[in-house]
Short mmCIF file of C-alpha atoms and ligand atoms in Angstrom, two decimals:
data_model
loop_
_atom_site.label_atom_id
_atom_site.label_comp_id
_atom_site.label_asym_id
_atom_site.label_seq_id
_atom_site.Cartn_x
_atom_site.Cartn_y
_atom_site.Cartn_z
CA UNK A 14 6.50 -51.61 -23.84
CA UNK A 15 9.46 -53.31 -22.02
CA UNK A 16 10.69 -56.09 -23.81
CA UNK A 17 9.16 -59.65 -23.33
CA UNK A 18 11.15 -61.59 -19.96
CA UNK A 19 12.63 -64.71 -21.28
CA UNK A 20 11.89 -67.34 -18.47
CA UNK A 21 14.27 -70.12 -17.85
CA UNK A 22 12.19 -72.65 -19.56
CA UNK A 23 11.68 -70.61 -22.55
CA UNK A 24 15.47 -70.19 -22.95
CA UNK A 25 15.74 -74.32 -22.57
CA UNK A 26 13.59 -74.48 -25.44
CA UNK A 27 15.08 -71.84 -27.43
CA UNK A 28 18.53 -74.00 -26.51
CA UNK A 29 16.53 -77.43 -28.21
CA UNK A 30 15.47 -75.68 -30.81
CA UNK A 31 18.91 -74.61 -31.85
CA UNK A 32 19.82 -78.23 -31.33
CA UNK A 33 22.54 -77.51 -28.37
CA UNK A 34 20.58 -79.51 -25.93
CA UNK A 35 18.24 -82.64 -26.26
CA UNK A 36 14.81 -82.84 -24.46
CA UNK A 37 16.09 -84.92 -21.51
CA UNK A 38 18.97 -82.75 -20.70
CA UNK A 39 15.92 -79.20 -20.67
CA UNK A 40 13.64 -81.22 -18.30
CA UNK A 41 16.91 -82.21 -15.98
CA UNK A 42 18.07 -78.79 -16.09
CA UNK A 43 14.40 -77.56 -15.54
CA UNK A 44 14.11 -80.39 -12.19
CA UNK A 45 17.07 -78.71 -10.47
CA UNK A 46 15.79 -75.59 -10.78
CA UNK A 47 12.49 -76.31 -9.31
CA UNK A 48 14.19 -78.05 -6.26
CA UNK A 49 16.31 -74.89 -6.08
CA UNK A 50 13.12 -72.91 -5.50
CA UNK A 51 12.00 -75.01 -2.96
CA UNK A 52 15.42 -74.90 -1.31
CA UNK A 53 15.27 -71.29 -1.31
CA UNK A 54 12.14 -71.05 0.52
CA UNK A 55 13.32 -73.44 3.02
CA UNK A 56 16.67 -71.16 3.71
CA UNK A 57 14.76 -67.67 3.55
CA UNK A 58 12.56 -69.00 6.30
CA UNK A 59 15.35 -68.87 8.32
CA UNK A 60 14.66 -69.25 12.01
CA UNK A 61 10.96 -69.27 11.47
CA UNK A 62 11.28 -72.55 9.38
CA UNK A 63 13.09 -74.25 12.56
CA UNK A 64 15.48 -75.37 9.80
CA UNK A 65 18.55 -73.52 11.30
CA UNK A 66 21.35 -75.55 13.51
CA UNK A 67 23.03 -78.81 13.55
CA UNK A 68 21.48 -81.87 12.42
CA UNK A 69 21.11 -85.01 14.54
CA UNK A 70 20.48 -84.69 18.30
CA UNK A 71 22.35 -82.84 21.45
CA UNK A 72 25.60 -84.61 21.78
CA UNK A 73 24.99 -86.88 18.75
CA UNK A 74 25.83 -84.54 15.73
CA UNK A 75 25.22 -86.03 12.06
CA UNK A 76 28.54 -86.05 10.90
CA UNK A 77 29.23 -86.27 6.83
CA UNK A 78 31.52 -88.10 4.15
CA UNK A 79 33.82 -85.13 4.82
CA UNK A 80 33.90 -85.47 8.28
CA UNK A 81 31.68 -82.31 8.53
CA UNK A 82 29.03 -81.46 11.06
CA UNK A 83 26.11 -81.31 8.95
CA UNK A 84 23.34 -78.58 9.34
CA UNK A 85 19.93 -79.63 9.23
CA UNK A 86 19.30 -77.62 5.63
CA UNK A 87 22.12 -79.60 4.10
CA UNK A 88 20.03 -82.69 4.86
CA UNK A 89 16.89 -81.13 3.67
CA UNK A 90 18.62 -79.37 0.64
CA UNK A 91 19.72 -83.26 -0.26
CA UNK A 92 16.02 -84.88 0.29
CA UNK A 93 14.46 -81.94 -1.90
CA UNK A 94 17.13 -82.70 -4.96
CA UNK A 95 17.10 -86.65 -4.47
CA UNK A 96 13.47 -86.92 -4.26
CA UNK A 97 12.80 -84.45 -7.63
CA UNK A 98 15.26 -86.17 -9.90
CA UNK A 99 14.25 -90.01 -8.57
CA UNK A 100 10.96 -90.19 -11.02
CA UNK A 101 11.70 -88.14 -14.18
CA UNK A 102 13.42 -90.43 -16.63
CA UNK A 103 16.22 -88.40 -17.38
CA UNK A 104 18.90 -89.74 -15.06
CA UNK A 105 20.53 -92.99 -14.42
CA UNK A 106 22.54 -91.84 -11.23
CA UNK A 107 23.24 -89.34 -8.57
CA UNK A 108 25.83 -88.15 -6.06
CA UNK A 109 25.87 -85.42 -3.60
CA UNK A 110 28.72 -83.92 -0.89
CA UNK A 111 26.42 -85.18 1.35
CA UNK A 112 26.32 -88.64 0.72
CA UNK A 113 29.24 -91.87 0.92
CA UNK A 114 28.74 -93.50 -2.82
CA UNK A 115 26.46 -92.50 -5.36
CA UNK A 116 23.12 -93.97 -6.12
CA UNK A 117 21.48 -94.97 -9.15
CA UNK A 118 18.05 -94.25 -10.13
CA UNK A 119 15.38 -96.13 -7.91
CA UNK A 120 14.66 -99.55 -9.62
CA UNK A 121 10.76 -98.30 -9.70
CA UNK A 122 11.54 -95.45 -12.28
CA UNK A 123 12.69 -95.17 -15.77
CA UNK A 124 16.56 -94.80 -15.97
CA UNK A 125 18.11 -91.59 -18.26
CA UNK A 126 21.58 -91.04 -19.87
CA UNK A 127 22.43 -88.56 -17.43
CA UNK A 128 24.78 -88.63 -13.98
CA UNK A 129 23.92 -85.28 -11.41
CA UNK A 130 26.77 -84.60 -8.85
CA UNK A 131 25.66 -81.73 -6.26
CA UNK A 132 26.70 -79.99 -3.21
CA UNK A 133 23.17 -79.39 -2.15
CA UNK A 134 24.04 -76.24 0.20
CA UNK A 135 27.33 -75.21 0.04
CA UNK A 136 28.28 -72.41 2.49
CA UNK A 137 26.06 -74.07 5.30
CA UNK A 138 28.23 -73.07 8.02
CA UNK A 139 27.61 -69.66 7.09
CA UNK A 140 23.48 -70.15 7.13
CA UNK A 141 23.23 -69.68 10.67
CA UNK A 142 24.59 -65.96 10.88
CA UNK A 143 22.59 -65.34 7.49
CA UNK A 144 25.14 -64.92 4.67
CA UNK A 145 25.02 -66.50 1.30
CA UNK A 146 24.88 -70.07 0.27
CA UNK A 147 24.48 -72.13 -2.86
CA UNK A 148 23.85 -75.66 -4.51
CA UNK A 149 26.03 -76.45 -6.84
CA UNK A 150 25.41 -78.98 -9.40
CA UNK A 151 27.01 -80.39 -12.33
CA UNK A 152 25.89 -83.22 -15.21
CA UNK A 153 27.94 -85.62 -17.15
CA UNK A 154 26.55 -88.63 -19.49
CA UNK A 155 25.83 -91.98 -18.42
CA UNK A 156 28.43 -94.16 -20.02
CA UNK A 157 27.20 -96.06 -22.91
CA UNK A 158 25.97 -98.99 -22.27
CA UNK A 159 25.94 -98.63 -18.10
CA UNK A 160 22.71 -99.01 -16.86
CA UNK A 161 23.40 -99.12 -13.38
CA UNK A 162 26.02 -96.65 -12.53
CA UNK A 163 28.87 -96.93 -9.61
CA UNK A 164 30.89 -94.59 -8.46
CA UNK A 165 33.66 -95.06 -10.98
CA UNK A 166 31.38 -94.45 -13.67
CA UNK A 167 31.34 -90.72 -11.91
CA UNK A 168 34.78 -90.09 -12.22
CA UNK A 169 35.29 -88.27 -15.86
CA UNK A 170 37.25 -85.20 -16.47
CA UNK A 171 35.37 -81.28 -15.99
CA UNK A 172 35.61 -81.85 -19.48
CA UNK A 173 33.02 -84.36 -20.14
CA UNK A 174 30.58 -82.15 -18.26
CA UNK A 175 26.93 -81.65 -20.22
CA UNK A 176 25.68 -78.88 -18.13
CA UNK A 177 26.79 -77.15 -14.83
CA UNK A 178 25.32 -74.04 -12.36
CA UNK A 179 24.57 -73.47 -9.11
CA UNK A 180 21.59 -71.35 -7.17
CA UNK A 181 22.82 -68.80 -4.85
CA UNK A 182 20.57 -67.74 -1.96
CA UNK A 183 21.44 -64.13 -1.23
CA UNK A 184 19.06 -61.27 -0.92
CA UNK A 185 18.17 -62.67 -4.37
CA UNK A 186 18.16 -66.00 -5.54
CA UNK A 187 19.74 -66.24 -8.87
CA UNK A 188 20.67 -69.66 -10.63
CA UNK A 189 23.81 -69.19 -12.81
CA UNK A 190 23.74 -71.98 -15.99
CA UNK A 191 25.85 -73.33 -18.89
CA UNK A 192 25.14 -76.02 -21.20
CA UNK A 193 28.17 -75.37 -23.31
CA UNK A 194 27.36 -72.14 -25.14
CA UNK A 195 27.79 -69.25 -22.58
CA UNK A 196 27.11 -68.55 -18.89
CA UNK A 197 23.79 -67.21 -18.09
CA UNK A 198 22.01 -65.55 -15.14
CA UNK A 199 18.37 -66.20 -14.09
CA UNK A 200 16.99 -64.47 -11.35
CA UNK A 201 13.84 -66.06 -9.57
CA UNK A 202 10.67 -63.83 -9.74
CA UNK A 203 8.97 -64.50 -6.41
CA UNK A 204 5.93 -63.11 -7.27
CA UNK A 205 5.35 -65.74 -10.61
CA UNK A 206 8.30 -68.26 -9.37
CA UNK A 207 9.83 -68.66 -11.81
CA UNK A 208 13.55 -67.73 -13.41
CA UNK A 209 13.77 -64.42 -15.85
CA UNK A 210 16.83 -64.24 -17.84
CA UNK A 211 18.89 -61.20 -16.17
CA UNK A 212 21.91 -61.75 -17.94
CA UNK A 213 23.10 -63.66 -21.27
CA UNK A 214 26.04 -64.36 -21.80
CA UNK A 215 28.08 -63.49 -18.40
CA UNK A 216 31.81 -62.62 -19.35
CA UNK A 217 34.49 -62.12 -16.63
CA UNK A 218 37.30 -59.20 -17.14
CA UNK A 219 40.82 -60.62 -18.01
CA UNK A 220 42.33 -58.08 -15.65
CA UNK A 221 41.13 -57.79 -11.99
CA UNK A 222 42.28 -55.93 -8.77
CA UNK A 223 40.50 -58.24 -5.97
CA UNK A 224 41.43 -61.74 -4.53
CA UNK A 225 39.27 -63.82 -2.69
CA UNK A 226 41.15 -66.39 -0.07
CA UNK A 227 41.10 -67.01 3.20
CA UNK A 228 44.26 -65.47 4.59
CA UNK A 229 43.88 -66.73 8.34
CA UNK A 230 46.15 -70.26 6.35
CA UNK A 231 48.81 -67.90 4.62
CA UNK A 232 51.24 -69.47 7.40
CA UNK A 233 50.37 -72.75 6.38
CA UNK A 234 50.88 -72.04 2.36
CA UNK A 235 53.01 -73.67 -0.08
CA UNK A 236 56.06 -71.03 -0.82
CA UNK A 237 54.41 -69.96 -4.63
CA UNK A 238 51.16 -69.02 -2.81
CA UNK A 239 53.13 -67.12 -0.29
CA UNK A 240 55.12 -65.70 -2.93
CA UNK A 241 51.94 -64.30 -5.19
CA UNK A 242 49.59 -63.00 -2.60
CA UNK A 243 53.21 -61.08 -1.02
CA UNK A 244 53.20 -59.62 -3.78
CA UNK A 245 49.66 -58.81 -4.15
CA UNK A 246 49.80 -57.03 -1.09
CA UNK A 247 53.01 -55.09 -1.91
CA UNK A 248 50.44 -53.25 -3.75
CA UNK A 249 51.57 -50.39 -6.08
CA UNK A 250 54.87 -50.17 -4.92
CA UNK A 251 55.66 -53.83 -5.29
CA UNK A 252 56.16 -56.02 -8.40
CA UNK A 253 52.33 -56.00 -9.71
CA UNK A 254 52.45 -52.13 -9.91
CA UNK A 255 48.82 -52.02 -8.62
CA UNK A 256 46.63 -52.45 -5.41
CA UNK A 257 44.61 -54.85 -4.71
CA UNK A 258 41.32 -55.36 -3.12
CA UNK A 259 40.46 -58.60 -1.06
CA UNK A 260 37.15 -60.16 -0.30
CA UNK A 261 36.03 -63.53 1.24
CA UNK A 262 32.84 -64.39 1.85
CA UNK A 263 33.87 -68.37 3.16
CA UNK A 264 31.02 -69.72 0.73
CA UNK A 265 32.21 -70.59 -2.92
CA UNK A 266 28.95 -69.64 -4.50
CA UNK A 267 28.72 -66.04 -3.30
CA UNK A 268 32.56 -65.96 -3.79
CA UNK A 269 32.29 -66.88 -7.73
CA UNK A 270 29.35 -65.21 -8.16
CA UNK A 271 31.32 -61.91 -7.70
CA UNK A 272 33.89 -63.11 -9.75
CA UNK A 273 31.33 -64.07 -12.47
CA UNK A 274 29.59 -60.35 -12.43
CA UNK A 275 32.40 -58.17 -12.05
CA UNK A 276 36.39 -60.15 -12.42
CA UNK A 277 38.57 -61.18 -9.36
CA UNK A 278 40.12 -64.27 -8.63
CA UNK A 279 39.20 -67.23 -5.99
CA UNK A 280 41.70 -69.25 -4.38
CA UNK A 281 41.73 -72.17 -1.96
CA UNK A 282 45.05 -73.29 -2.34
CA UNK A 283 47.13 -76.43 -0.87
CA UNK A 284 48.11 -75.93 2.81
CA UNK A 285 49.88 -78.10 5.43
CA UNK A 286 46.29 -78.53 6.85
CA UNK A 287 44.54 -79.87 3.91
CA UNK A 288 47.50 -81.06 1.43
CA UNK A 289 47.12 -84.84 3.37
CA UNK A 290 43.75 -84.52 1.95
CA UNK A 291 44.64 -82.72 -1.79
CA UNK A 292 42.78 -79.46 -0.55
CA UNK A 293 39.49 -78.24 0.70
CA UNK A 294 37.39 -78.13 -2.14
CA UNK A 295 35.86 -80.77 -4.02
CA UNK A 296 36.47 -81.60 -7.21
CA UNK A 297 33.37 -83.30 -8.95
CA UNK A 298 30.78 -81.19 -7.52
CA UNK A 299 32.52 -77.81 -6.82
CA UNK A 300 35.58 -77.09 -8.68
CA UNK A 301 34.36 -79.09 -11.76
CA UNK A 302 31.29 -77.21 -12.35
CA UNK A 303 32.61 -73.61 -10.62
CA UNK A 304 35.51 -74.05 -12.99
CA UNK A 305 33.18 -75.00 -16.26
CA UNK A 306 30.99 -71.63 -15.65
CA UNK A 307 33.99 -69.61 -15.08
CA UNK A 308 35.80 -70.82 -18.39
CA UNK A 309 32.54 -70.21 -20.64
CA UNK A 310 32.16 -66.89 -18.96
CA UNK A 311 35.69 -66.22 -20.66
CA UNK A 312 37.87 -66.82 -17.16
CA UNK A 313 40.01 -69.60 -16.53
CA UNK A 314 40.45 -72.40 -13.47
CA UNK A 315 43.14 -74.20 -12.34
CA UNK A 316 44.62 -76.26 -9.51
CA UNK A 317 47.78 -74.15 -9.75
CA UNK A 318 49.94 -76.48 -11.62
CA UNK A 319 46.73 -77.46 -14.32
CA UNK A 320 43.60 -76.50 -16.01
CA UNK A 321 40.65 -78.18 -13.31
CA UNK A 322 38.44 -79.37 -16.54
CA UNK A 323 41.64 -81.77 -17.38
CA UNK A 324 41.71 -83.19 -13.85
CA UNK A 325 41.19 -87.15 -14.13
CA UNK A 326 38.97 -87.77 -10.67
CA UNK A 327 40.08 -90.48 -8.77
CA UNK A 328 37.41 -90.11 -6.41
CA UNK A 329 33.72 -89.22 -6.00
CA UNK A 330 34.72 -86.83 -3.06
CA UNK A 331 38.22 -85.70 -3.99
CA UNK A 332 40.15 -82.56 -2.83
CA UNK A 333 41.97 -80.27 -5.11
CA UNK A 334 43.71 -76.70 -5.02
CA UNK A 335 41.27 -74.56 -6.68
CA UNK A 336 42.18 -71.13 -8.39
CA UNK A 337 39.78 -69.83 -11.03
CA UNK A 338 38.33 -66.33 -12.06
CA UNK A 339 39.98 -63.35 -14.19
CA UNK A 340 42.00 -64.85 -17.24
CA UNK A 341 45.21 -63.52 -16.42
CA UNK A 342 45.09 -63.17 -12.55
CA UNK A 343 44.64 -66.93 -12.66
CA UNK A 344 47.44 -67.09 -15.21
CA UNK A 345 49.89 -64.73 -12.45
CA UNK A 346 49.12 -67.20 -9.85
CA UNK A 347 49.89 -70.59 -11.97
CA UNK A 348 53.02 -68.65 -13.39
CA UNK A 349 54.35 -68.39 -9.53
CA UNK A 350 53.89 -72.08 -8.96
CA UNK A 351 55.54 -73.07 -12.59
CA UNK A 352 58.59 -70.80 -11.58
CA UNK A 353 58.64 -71.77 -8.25
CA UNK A 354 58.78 -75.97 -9.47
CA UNK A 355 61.39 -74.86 -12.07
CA UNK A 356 63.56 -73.97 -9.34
CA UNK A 357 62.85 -76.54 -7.33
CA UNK A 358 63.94 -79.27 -9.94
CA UNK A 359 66.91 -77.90 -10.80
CA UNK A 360 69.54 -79.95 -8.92
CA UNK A 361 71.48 -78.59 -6.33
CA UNK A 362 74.43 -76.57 -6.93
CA UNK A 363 78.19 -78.66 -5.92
P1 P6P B 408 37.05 -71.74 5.06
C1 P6P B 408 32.25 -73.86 2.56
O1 P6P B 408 32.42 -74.73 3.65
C2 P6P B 408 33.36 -74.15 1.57
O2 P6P B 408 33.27 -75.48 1.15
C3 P6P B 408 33.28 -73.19 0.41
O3 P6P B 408 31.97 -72.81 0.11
C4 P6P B 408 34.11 -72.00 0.88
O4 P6P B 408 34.73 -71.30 -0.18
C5 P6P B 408 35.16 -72.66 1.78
O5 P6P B 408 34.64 -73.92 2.19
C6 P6P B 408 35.44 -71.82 3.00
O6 P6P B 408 36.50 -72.43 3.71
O7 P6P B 408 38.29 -72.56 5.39
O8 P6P B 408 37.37 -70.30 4.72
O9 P6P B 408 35.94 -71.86 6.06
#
């Protein structure tokens, strides 16, 4: 007889029992998960579920914080996680891509310790041609003492995060987890609905032969990120002695999911584009968490020129150069930036 399936709440338990997680921070971790399964329904109806497209109306598109279009399943993926975490108790506070400033817990219903930060359906642009997406989340505490939290109260280093994972929506819908004490993969069983522990314990080679960027900006990149992927693509006759593969899937969560099952490294650098806004990517609710999985899973994350989980935020929505996967690809890539600013500081020969 097979051996018994370990269901997600199970393995919550199994984490309070062992004393690495309290009671609030299982049923939190338990809420997301259950709006993930509703959010995965909503995206694998797909055109049937007249959920596909641009919110807002013809020639009045519902335009984001970021300044991006949004789709109509990034609203609904936002509703579905605002509306499960209002009445549990566990949080005092929440924030999401999708919205300006974050709100605290509806005056009607008990407040917790807990902040959640999400990107409720990252990847949207990508839903309507049917690849991939994800919601990434991430939890820190409630500072003592705060019972109504602002945005500031938001801003703590990748460090101070509780908990972290995101859902990804692919042909299966897997939620990926830490809570301090490994990465772990849960993959949803349609058929009972709920999560089965697939994998404990996820751990990323140190070595890799694929990159994952988008290369259409490599005109617009800074000269160290010129200089490493040149030489990535020099292949075995250039200065890394071996080829490379490249992949890019233009949603994070199917990007760093591959990273997280079988090495490779992710990069969305600075460009001339994006630098006036500190990158693409957002810190509090995509690099922070992407970069907390990746470094329990035995991987490391930087911005190029520091580890992500020491970034102090400035800003609820803030941009930063992300570069995170394979231990020592990541280190290669921060080595070319180091060596490149050495130069640059030097002062100028007479
Ligand atoms: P580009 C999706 O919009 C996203 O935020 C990430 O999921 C993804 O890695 C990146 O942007 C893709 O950016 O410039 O390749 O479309």
């Amino acid at each position: 007889m097979s051996p018994p399936q370990i269901s997600l709440t199970r393995f919550l338990i199994e984490e309070e029992r062992a004393g690495r997680i309290g009671a609030d921070l299982r049923l939190l971790i338990e809420v997301v998960a259950r709006a993930c399964k509703t959010i995965s329904i909503a995206v694998g109806k797909g055109a049937l579920g007249g959920v596909l497209g641009d919110a807002g109306t013809a020639g009045n598109a519902s335009i984001n914080v970021q300044g991006e279009a949004q789709k109509k399943l990034d609203v609904l993926s936002n509703e579905i996680l605002l509306e499960a975490n209002a009445w549990g108790g566990h949080l005092a506070g929440l924030a999401s891509e999708e919205m300006d400033h974050s709100q605290p817990i509806p005056d009607v219903y008990p407040r917790g310790n807990y902040l959640l930060l999400f990107d409720p359906l990252d990847g949207s642009s990508n839903i309507d041609v049917n690849i991939s997406v994800g919601t990434i989340f991430s939890v820190l505490r409630c500072p003592e003492g705060v019972t109504t939290p602002s945005d500031a109260d938001f801003l703590q280093p990748g460090t101070a995060q509780v908990a972290a994972g995101y859902c990804t929506y692919g042909p299966s819908t897997m939620l990926v987890l830490t809570v301090g004490s490994g990465a772990h993969a849960f993959t949803l069983d349609r058929e009972v609905g709920s999560f089965v522990l697939t994998t404990r314990g996820m751990r990323i080679p140190e070595e890799t032969k694929e990159f994952a960027v988008n290369m259409s900006n490599q005109r617009f990149w800074e000269a160290p990120m010129q200089a490493y992927v040149g030489d990535l693509l020099e292949g075995k006759e250039g200065p890394r002695g071996k080829d490379f593969n490249m992949r890019w899937v233009a949603s994070m969560v199917a990007d760093v999911h591959r990273i997280l099952t079988r090495g490779g490294i992710f990069s969305y650098p600075l460009d001339s584009k994006c630098a006036p806004k500190g990158g693409k990517l957002r810190l509090m609710y995509e690099a922070n968490p992407m970069s907390f999985l990746v470094e329990q899973a035995g991987g490391a994350a930087s911005t190029g020129r520091q580890r992500m989980l020491d970034v102090q935020p400035s800003g609820l929505h803030q941009r930063v150069p992300v570069f995170l996967g394979s231990k020592h690809e990541v280190e290669a890539a921060v080595r070319y930036h180091a060596e490149h600013d050495a130069r640059a500081a030097q002062p100028a020969l007479a």
